[in-house]
CSV table of C-alpha atoms in Angstrom, one decimal:
chain,number,residue,atom,x,y,z
Z,1,UNK,CA,0.0,0.0,0.0
Z,2,UNK,CA,1.4,3.4,-0.9
Z,3,UNK,CA,1.2,6.3,1.5
Z,4,UNK,CA,-1.5,8.0,-0.5
Z,5,UNK,CA,-3.5,4.8,-0.1
Z,6,UNK,CA,-3.1,5.0,3.6
Z,7,UNK,CA,-4.5,8.5,3.6
Z,8,UNK,CA,-7.4,7.3,1.5
Z,9,UNK,CA,-8.0,4.4,3.9
Z,10,UNK,CA,-8.2,6.8,6.8
Z,11,UNK,CA,-10.7,9.0,4.9
Z,12,UNK,CA,-12.7,5.9,4.1
Z,13,UNK,CA,-12.7,5.0,7.8
Z,14,UNK,CA,-13.8,8.6,8.6
Z,15,UNK,CA,-16.7,8.1,6.2
Z,16,UNK,CA,-17.8,4.9,7.9
Z,17,UNK,CA,-15.7,2.0,6.5
Z,18,UNK,CA,-14.6,0.0,9.6
Z,19,UNK,CA,-12.6,-2.4,7.4
Z,20,UNK,CA,-10.3,0.5,6.4
Z,21,UNK,CA,-9.3,1.0,10.0
Z,22,UNK,CA,-8.6,-2.7,10.4
Z,23,UNK,CA,-6.2,-2.5,7.4
Z,24,UNK,CA,-4.3,0.4,8.8
Z,25,UNK,CA,-4.2,-1.2,12.2
Z,26,UNK,CA,-2.7,-4.4,10.8
Z,27,UNK,CA,-0.2,-2.5,8.7
Z,28,UNK,CA,1.1,-0.3,11.3
Z,29,UNK,CA,0.7,-2.0,14.7
Z,30,UNK,CA,4.1,-3.7,14.7
Z,31,UNK,CA,5.9,-0.5,13.7
Z,32,UNK,CA,4.1,1.5,16.4
Z,33,UNK,CA,4.7,-1.1,19.1
Z,34,UNK,CA,8.4,-1.2,18.2
Z,35,UNK,CA,8.7,2.6,18.2
Z,36,UNK,CA,7.1,2.6,21.7
Z,37,UNK,CA,9.3,-0.3,22.8
Z,38,UNK,CA,12.5,1.4,21.7
Z,39,UNK,CA,11.3,4.5,23.5
Z,40,UNK,CA,10.5,2.9,26.9
Z,41,UNK,CA,12.2,-0.4,26.9
Z,42,UNK,CA,9.3,-2.5,28.3
Z,43,UNK,CA,7.1,-4.6,26.1
Z,44,UNK,CA,4.0,-4.4,28.3
Z,45,UNK,CA,4.2,-0.6,28.6
Z,46,UNK,CA,5.0,-0.4,24.8
Z,47,UNK,CA,1.9,-2.3,23.9
Z,48,UNK,CA,-0.3,-0.2,26.2
Z,49,UNK,CA,1.1,2.9,24.5
Z,50,UNK,CA,0.6,1.5,21.1
Z,51,UNK,CA,-3.0,0.6,21.9
Z,52,UNK,CA,-3.5,4.1,23.2
Z,53,UNK,CA,-2.1,5.5,20.0
Z,54,UNK,CA,-4.6,3.5,17.8
Z,55,UNK,CA,-7.5,4.4,20.2
Z,56,UNK,CA,-6.7,8.0,19.5
Z,57,UNK,CA,-6.6,7.4,15.8
Z,58,UNK,CA,-10.0,5.7,16.1
Z,59,UNK,CA,-11.7,8.4,18.1
Z,60,UNK,CA,-10.1,11.2,16.0
Z,61,UNK,CA,-11.5,9.9,12.7
Z,62,UNK,CA,-14.5,12.3,12.5
Z,63,UNK,CA,-12.1,15.2,12.6
Z,64,UNK,CA,-9.4,13.8,10.4
Z,65,UNK,CA,-8.1,16.1,7.7
Z,66,UNK,CA,-5.1,15.0,5.7
Z,67,UNK,CA,-2.5,17.7,6.1
Z,68,UNK,CA,0.5,15.4,5.9
Z,69,UNK,CA,1.2,11.7,5.2
Z,70,UNK,CA,-0.9,9.3,7.3
Z,71,UNK,CA,2.2,7.8,8.8
Z,72,UNK,CA,3.4,11.3,9.9
Z,73,UNK,CA,0.2,11.9,11.6
Z,74,UNK,CA,0.1,8.4,13.2
Z,75,UNK,CA,3.6,8.8,14.6
Z,76,UNK,CA,2.8,12.3,15.8
Z,77,UNK,CA,0.2,10.7,18.0
Z,78,UNK,CA,2.5,7.9,19.1
Z,79,UNK,CA,5.3,10.4,20.0
Z,80,UNK,CA,2.8,12.4,22.1
Z,81,UNK,CA,1.5,9.4,23.8
Z,82,UNK,CA,5.0,8.2,24.7
Z,83,UNK,CA,6.1,11.7,25.9
Z,84,UNK,CA,2.9,12.2,28.0
Z,85,UNK,CA,3.4,8.8,29.6
Z,86,UNK,CA,7.0,9.3,30.5
Z,87,UNK,CA,6.2,12.6,32.1
Z,88,UNK,CA,3.6,11.2,34.5
Z,89,UNK,CA,4.8,10.9,38.1
Z,90,UNK,CA,3.4,7.3,38.3
Z,91,UNK,CA,5.6,6.3,35.3
Z,92,UNK,CA,8.7,5.5,37.3
Z,93,UNK,CA,6.5,3.6,39.9
Z,94,UNK,CA,5.0,1.6,37.1
Z,95,UNK,CA,8.5,0.7,35.7
Z,96,UNK,CA,9.7,-0.4,39.1
Z,97,UNK,CA,6.7,-2.7,39.7
Z,98,UNK,CA,7.3,-4.2,36.2
Z,99,UNK,CA,10.9,-4.8,37.0
Z,100,UNK,CA,9.9,-6.7,40.2
Z,101,UNK,CA,7.3,-8.9,38.3
Z,102,UNK,CA,8.9,-12.2,37.6
Z,103,UNK,CA,6.5,-12.9,34.8
Z,104,UNK,CA,7.3,-9.7,32.9
Z,105,UNK,CA,8.9,-10.3,29.5
Z,106,UNK,CA,12.1,-8.2,29.6
Z,107,UNK,CA,14.5,-7.4,26.9
Z,108,UNK,CA,16.3,-10.8,26.4
Z,109,UNK,CA,19.7,-8.9,26.3
Z,110,UNK,CA,19.1,-7.8,29.9
Z,111,UNK,CA,18.7,-11.4,31.1
Z,112,UNK,CA,22.0,-12.3,29.5
Z,113,UNK,CA,23.8,-9.5,31.2
Z,114,UNK,CA,22.5,-10.6,34.6
Z,115,UNK,CA,23.1,-14.3,34.0
Z,116,UNK,CA,25.3,-14.8,31.0
Z,117,UNK,CA,24.7,-18.1,29.3
Z,118,UNK,CA,28.1,-19.7,28.9
Z,119,UNK,CA,26.8,-22.1,26.3
Z,120,UNK,CA,25.9,-19.2,24.0
Z,121,UNK,CA,28.2,-18.4,21.1
Z,122,UNK,CA,30.4,-15.4,21.9
Z,123,UNK,CA,29.2,-13.5,18.9
Z,124,UNK,CA,25.6,-13.8,20.0
Z,125,UNK,CA,26.4,-12.9,23.6
Z,126,UNK,CA,28.3,-9.9,22.4
Z,127,UNK,CA,25.4,-8.8,20.3
Z,128,UNK,CA,23.1,-9.1,23.2
Z,129,UNK,CA,25.4,-7.1,25.4
Z,130,UNK,CA,25.6,-4.4,22.8
Z,131,UNK,CA,21.8,-4.2,22.8
Z,132,UNK,CA,21.9,-3.7,26.6
Z,133,UNK,CA,24.4,-1.0,26.4
Z,134,UNK,CA,22.4,0.9,23.7
Z,135,UNK,CA,19.2,0.4,25.7
Z,136,UNK,CA,20.7,1.9,28.8
Z,137,UNK,CA,22.2,4.8,26.8
Z,138,UNK,CA,18.8,5.5,25.2
Z,139,UNK,CA,17.2,5.6,28.6
Z,140,UNK,CA,19.6,8.2,29.6
Z,141,UNK,CA,18.9,10.6,26.7
Z,142,UNK,CA,16.5,13.4,27.4
Z,143,UNK,CA,13.0,12.4,26.1
Z,144,UNK,CA,12.7,15.0,23.4
Z,145,UNK,CA,16.1,14.1,21.9
Z,146,UNK,CA,15.2,10.4,22.2
Z,147,UNK,CA,11.9,11.1,20.4
Z,148,UNK,CA,13.5,13.0,17.5
Z,149,UNK,CA,16.4,10.4,17.2
Z,150,UNK,CA,14.0,7.5,17.0
Z,151,UNK,CA,11.7,9.1,14.5
Z,152,UNK,CA,14.7,9.8,12.3
Z,153,UNK,CA,16.9,6.7,12.7
Z,154,UNK,CA,14.2,4.0,13.1
Z,155,UNK,CA,11.2,5.4,11.3
Z,156,UNK,CA,13.0,7.4,8.6
Z,157,UNK,CA,11.0,10.7,8.9
Z,158,UNK,CA,12.5,13.9,7.5
Z,159,UNK,CA,13.4,16.8,9.7
Z,160,UNK,CA,10.3,18.6,8.4
Z,161,UNK,CA,8.0,15.7,9.3
Z,162,UNK,CA,9.5,15.3,12.7
Z,163,UNK,CA,9.0,19.1,13.2
Z,164,UNK,CA,5.3,18.5,12.6
Z,165,UNK,CA,5.2,15.6,14.9
Z,166,UNK,CA,6.8,17.3,17.9
Z,167,UNK,CA,5.8,20.9,17.1
Z,168,UNK,CA,9.4,22.1,16.6
Z,169,UNK,CA,11.2,23.9,13.8
Z,170,UNK,CA,13.4,22.0,11.4
Z,171,UNK,CA,16.5,23.7,12.9
Z,172,UNK,CA,15.4,22.7,16.4
Z,173,UNK,CA,14.9,19.1,15.2
Z,174,UNK,CA,18.4,19.1,13.7
Z,175,UNK,CA,19.8,20.2,17.0
Z,176,UNK,CA,17.8,17.6,19.0
Z,177,UNK,CA,19.0,14.8,16.7
Z,178,UNK,CA,22.5,15.9,16.8
Z,179,UNK,CA,22.5,16.3,20.6
Z,180,UNK,CA,20.9,12.9,21.0
Z,181,UNK,CA,23.6,11.3,18.9
Z,182,UNK,CA,26.3,13.2,20.9
Z,183,UNK,CA,24.7,11.9,24.1
Z,184,UNK,CA,24.9,8.3,22.8
Z,185,UNK,CA,28.5,8.7,21.7
Z,186,UNK,CA,29.5,10.1,25.1
Z,187,UNK,CA,27.7,7.2,27.0
Z,188,UNK,CA,28.7,4.4,24.6
Z,189,UNK,CA,32.2,5.7,24.0
Z,190,UNK,CA,33.7,3.9,26.9
Z,191,UNK,CA,31.8,0.7,26.1
Z,192,UNK,CA,33.0,0.8,22.5
Z,193,UNK,CA,36.4,1.6,23.7
Z,194,UNK,CA,36.5,-1.6,25.8
Z,195,UNK,CA,35.5,-3.6,22.7
Z,196,UNK,CA,38.5,-2.2,20.9
Z,197,UNK,CA,36.4,-0.4,18.3
X,1,UNK,CA,27.4,31.9,5.2
X,2,UNK,CA,30.4,29.4,5.2
X,3,UNK,CA,29.6,25.8,5.9
X,4,UNK,CA,32.1,24.7,8.5
X,5,UNK,CA,31.5,21.5,10.4
X,6,UNK,CA,34.4,22.3,12.7
X,7,UNK,CA,32.3,25.1,14.1
X,8,UNK,CA,28.9,23.5,13.6
X,9,UNK,CA,29.0,19.8,14.3
X,10,UNK,CA,25.3,19.4,13.7
X,11,UNK,CA,26.0,19.8,10.0
X,12,UNK,CA,27.5,16.3,10.1
X,13,UNK,CA,24.2,14.9,11.5
X,14,UNK,CA,22.4,16.7,8.7
X,15,UNK,CA,24.7,15.3,6.1
X,16,UNK,CA,24.2,11.8,7.4
X,17,UNK,CA,20.4,12.4,7.3
X,18,UNK,CA,20.4,13.8,3.7
X,19,UNK,CA,19.0,17.1,4.9
X,20,UNK,CA,21.5,19.4,3.2
X,21,UNK,CA,21.3,20.9,-0.2
X,22,UNK,CA,23.5,19.7,-3.0
X,23,UNK,CA,25.8,22.7,-2.5
X,24,UNK,CA,26.1,22.3,1.2
X,25,UNK,CA,26.8,18.6,1.0
X,26,UNK,CA,29.6,19.2,-1.6
X,27,UNK,CA,31.1,21.8,0.7
X,28,UNK,CA,31.1,19.5,3.7
X,29,UNK,CA,32.5,16.5,1.7
X,30,UNK,CA,35.3,18.7,0.5
X,31,UNK,CA,36.0,19.8,4.1
X,32,UNK,CA,36.1,16.2,5.2
X,33,UNK,CA,38.8,15.4,2.8
X,34,UNK,CA,41.2,17.6,4.7
X,35,UNK,CA,39.9,17.4,8.3
X,36,UNK,CA,40.6,14.2,10.1
X,37,UNK,CA,38.8,15.4,13.2
X,38,UNK,CA,35.5,15.9,11.4
X,39,UNK,CA,35.9,12.6,9.6
X,40,UNK,CA,36.3,11.0,13.1
X,41,UNK,CA,33.2,12.8,14.3
X,42,UNK,CA,31.2,11.7,11.3
X,43,UNK,CA,32.2,8.0,11.9
X,44,UNK,CA,31.2,8.3,15.5
X,45,UNK,CA,27.8,9.8,14.4
X,46,UNK,CA,27.3,7.0,11.9
X,47,UNK,CA,28.1,4.4,14.6
X,48,UNK,CA,25.6,5.9,17.0
X,49,UNK,CA,23.0,6.0,14.4
X,50,UNK,CA,23.6,2.4,13.4
X,51,UNK,CA,23.3,1.4,17.1
X,52,UNK,CA,19.9,3.0,17.3
X,53,UNK,CA,18.7,1.4,14.1
X,54,UNK,CA,19.9,-1.9,15.3
X,55,UNK,CA,17.9,-1.8,18.6
X,56,UNK,CA,15.9,-4.9,19.4
X,57,UNK,CA,12.6,-5.4,17.6
X,58,UNK,CA,9.8,-7.3,19.2
X,59,UNK,CA,6.8,-9.2,18.0
X,60,UNK,CA,3.4,-8.1,19.3
X,61,UNK,CA,2.1,-10.4,22.2
X,62,UNK,CA,-0.5,-13.0,21.3
X,63,UNK,CA,-3.4,-11.1,22.8
X,64,UNK,CA,-2.5,-7.6,21.6
X,65,UNK,CA,-5.2,-7.5,19.0
X,66,UNK,CA,-7.8,-9.0,21.4
X,67,UNK,CA,-7.1,-6.5,24.1
X,68,UNK,CA,-7.2,-3.6,21.7
X,69,UNK,CA,-10.5,-4.5,20.1
X,70,UNK,CA,-12.0,-5.1,23.6
X,71,UNK,CA,-11.0,-1.5,24.4
X,72,UNK,CA,-12.7,-0.3,21.2
X,73,UNK,CA,-15.9,-2.2,22.2
X,74,UNK,CA,-15.8,-0.7,25.7
X,75,UNK,CA,-15.4,2.7,24.2
X,76,UNK,CA,-18.3,2.3,21.9
X,77,UNK,CA,-20.5,1.0,24.7
X,78,UNK,CA,-19.7,4.1,26.8
X,79,UNK,CA,-20.5,6.3,23.8
X,80,UNK,CA,-23.9,4.6,23.4
X,81,UNK,CA,-24.7,5.1,27.1
X,82,UNK,CA,-23.7,8.8,26.8
X,83,UNK,CA,-26.0,9.1,23.7
X,84,UNK,CA,-29.0,7.7,25.5
X,85,UNK,CA,-28.5,10.1,28.4
X,86,UNK,CA,-28.0,12.9,25.9
X,87,UNK,CA,-31.1,12.1,24.0
X,88,UNK,CA,-33.1,12.7,27.2
X,89,UNK,CA,-31.9,16.3,27.2
X,90,UNK,CA,-32.9,17.1,23.6
X,91,UNK,CA,-36.1,16.9,21.6
X,92,UNK,CA,-39.6,17.2,22.9
X,93,UNK,CA,-39.1,15.7,26.4
X,94,UNK,CA,-37.2,18.6,28.0
X,95,UNK,CA,-39.5,21.2,26.5
X,96,UNK,CA,-42.5,19.3,27.9
X,97,UNK,CA,-40.8,19.0,31.3
X,98,UNK,CA,-39.9,22.7,31.4
X,99,UNK,CA,-43.5,23.7,30.5
X,100,UNK,CA,-44.9,21.5,33.2
X,101,UNK,CA,-42.5,22.8,35.8
X,102,UNK,CA,-43.4,26.4,34.9
X,103,UNK,CA,-47.1,25.6,35.1
X,104,UNK,CA,-46.7,24.0,38.6
X,105,UNK,CA,-44.6,26.9,39.9
X,106,UNK,CA,-47.2,29.4,38.7
X,107,UNK,CA,-50.0,27.5,40.3
X,108,UNK,CA,-48.1,27.4,43.6
X,109,UNK,CA,-47.5,31.2,43.5
X,110,UNK,CA,-51.1,32.0,42.8
X,111,UNK,CA,-52.4,29.7,45.5
X,112,UNK,CA,-50.1,31.0,48.2
X,113,UNK,CA,-50.9,34.6,47.1
X,114,UNK,CA,-54.7,34.1,47.5
X,115,UNK,CA,-54.5,32.5,50.9
X,116,UNK,CA,-52.5,35.3,52.4
X,117,UNK,CA,-54.5,36.9,55.4
X,118,UNK,CA,-54.4,40.7,55.1
X,119,UNK,CA,-55.5,41.2,58.7
X,120,UNK,CA,-52.3,39.5,60.1
X,121,UNK,CA,-50.1,42.4,58.9
X,122,UNK,CA,-52.6,44.9,60.0
X,123,UNK,CA,-52.9,43.3,63.4
X,124,UNK,CA,-49.1,43.4,63.8
X,125,UNK,CA,-49.0,47.1,62.8
X,126,UNK,CA,-51.9,47.9,65.1
X,127,UNK,CA,-50.3,46.2,68.0
X,128,UNK,CA,-47.1,48.2,67.4
X,129,UNK,CA,-49.1,51.4,67.3
X,130,UNK,CA,-50.9,50.5,70.5
X,131,UNK,CA,-47.6,49.9,72.2
X,132,UNK,CA,-46.3,53.2,71.0
X,133,UNK,CA,-49.4,55.0,72.3
X,134,UNK,CA,-49.0,53.2,75.6
X,135,UNK,CA,-45.4,54.4,75.8
X,136,UNK,CA,-46.6,58.0,75.2
X,137,UNK,CA,-49.2,57.7,77.9
X,138,UNK,CA,-46.7,56.3,80.4
X,139,UNK,CA,-44.4,59.3,79.6
X,140,UNK,CA,-47.3,61.7,80.2
X,141,UNK,CA,-48.1,59.9,83.5
X,142,UNK,CA,-44.7,60.6,84.7
X,143,UNK,CA,-45.2,64.3,84.1
X,144,UNK,CA,-48.7,64.2,85.8
X,145,UNK,CA,-47.2,62.4,88.8
X,146,UNK,CA,-45.0,65.3,89.5
X,147,UNK,CA,-47.6,67.9,88.5
X,148,UNK,CA,-48.5,68.9,92.1
X,149,UNK,CA,-44.8,69.5,92.8
X,150,UNK,CA,-44.6,71.6,89.6
X,151,UNK,CA,-47.7,73.7,90.7
X,152,UNK,CA,-46.1,74.2,94.2
X,153,UNK,CA,-43.0,75.6,92.6
X,154,UNK,CA,-44.9,78.0,90.3
X,155,UNK,CA,-47.0,79.7,93.0
X,156,UNK,CA,-45.1,82.4,94.8
X,157,UNK,CA,-45.4,82.3,98.5
């Protein structure tokens, strides 16, 4: 489906075609879940945020006017949902309770750091440890820089689109992305140095 | 304005993201050929970007869809209930209810107005006037009580 087709599907849904929403949901749900997961690092929280995103799409349908690509609009909602969540006082409490839940599905790389599996090939173990290091570095980046960086690096939006999504100018977006990368370089520099890279 | 990544490192990010014009990109690539520091910075930026792009991807949980569509169903049920309540506040029903309330209020006012006893107020006023008159009389009595003394004072001996 082309992006123009996505916009048309949303317009069809606005006009009463429920099937159109199902198609958009099926197409984008994995992408939105992964955006939220890379933002927050917990699958359960990420799926809640992704569902909240699609709920907002669903309830916004009567007012939908295509001013940008559908995906730009969709990830604008996702970015706002994630930022609003992380700014809630109860967010940290929620994360702590999840970390204490033995049934919670964590990032597998975290498990390996805590209890390295000696039977695992070195290359795989190293890849998992890299993931952990990046995850922890991302958690340390200020949320607006993290948002801009993810929208650019993992979703491929332009500076102009990201500006629409987070209500910032293109120059500001450029600065946010640059600072986010600098932050990562600073945090991961030591880790990469130990690897001999 | 000169394009100098040494002074503005964010230009390297923009170059990596393809956000520069053709002219700007050429200027920076030319600069990179002679600046090892900027080349090193660009490599670090590329590495950081690759690290983000390579972050773990997950599959949706088995009940993600079911939970979501249940939320949609709950939302729609709430909307239906709100609509039913809202419909009670529109249309002929509220107009009829308002009319009836106005008619009942008017009837109560008329009834209580007719049954009011005019003599009650008058009785209260009359009682107050009587009390006032009594007060005047008592004052006069005081003067009369000492009248003989007053007469004695007036007559010369």
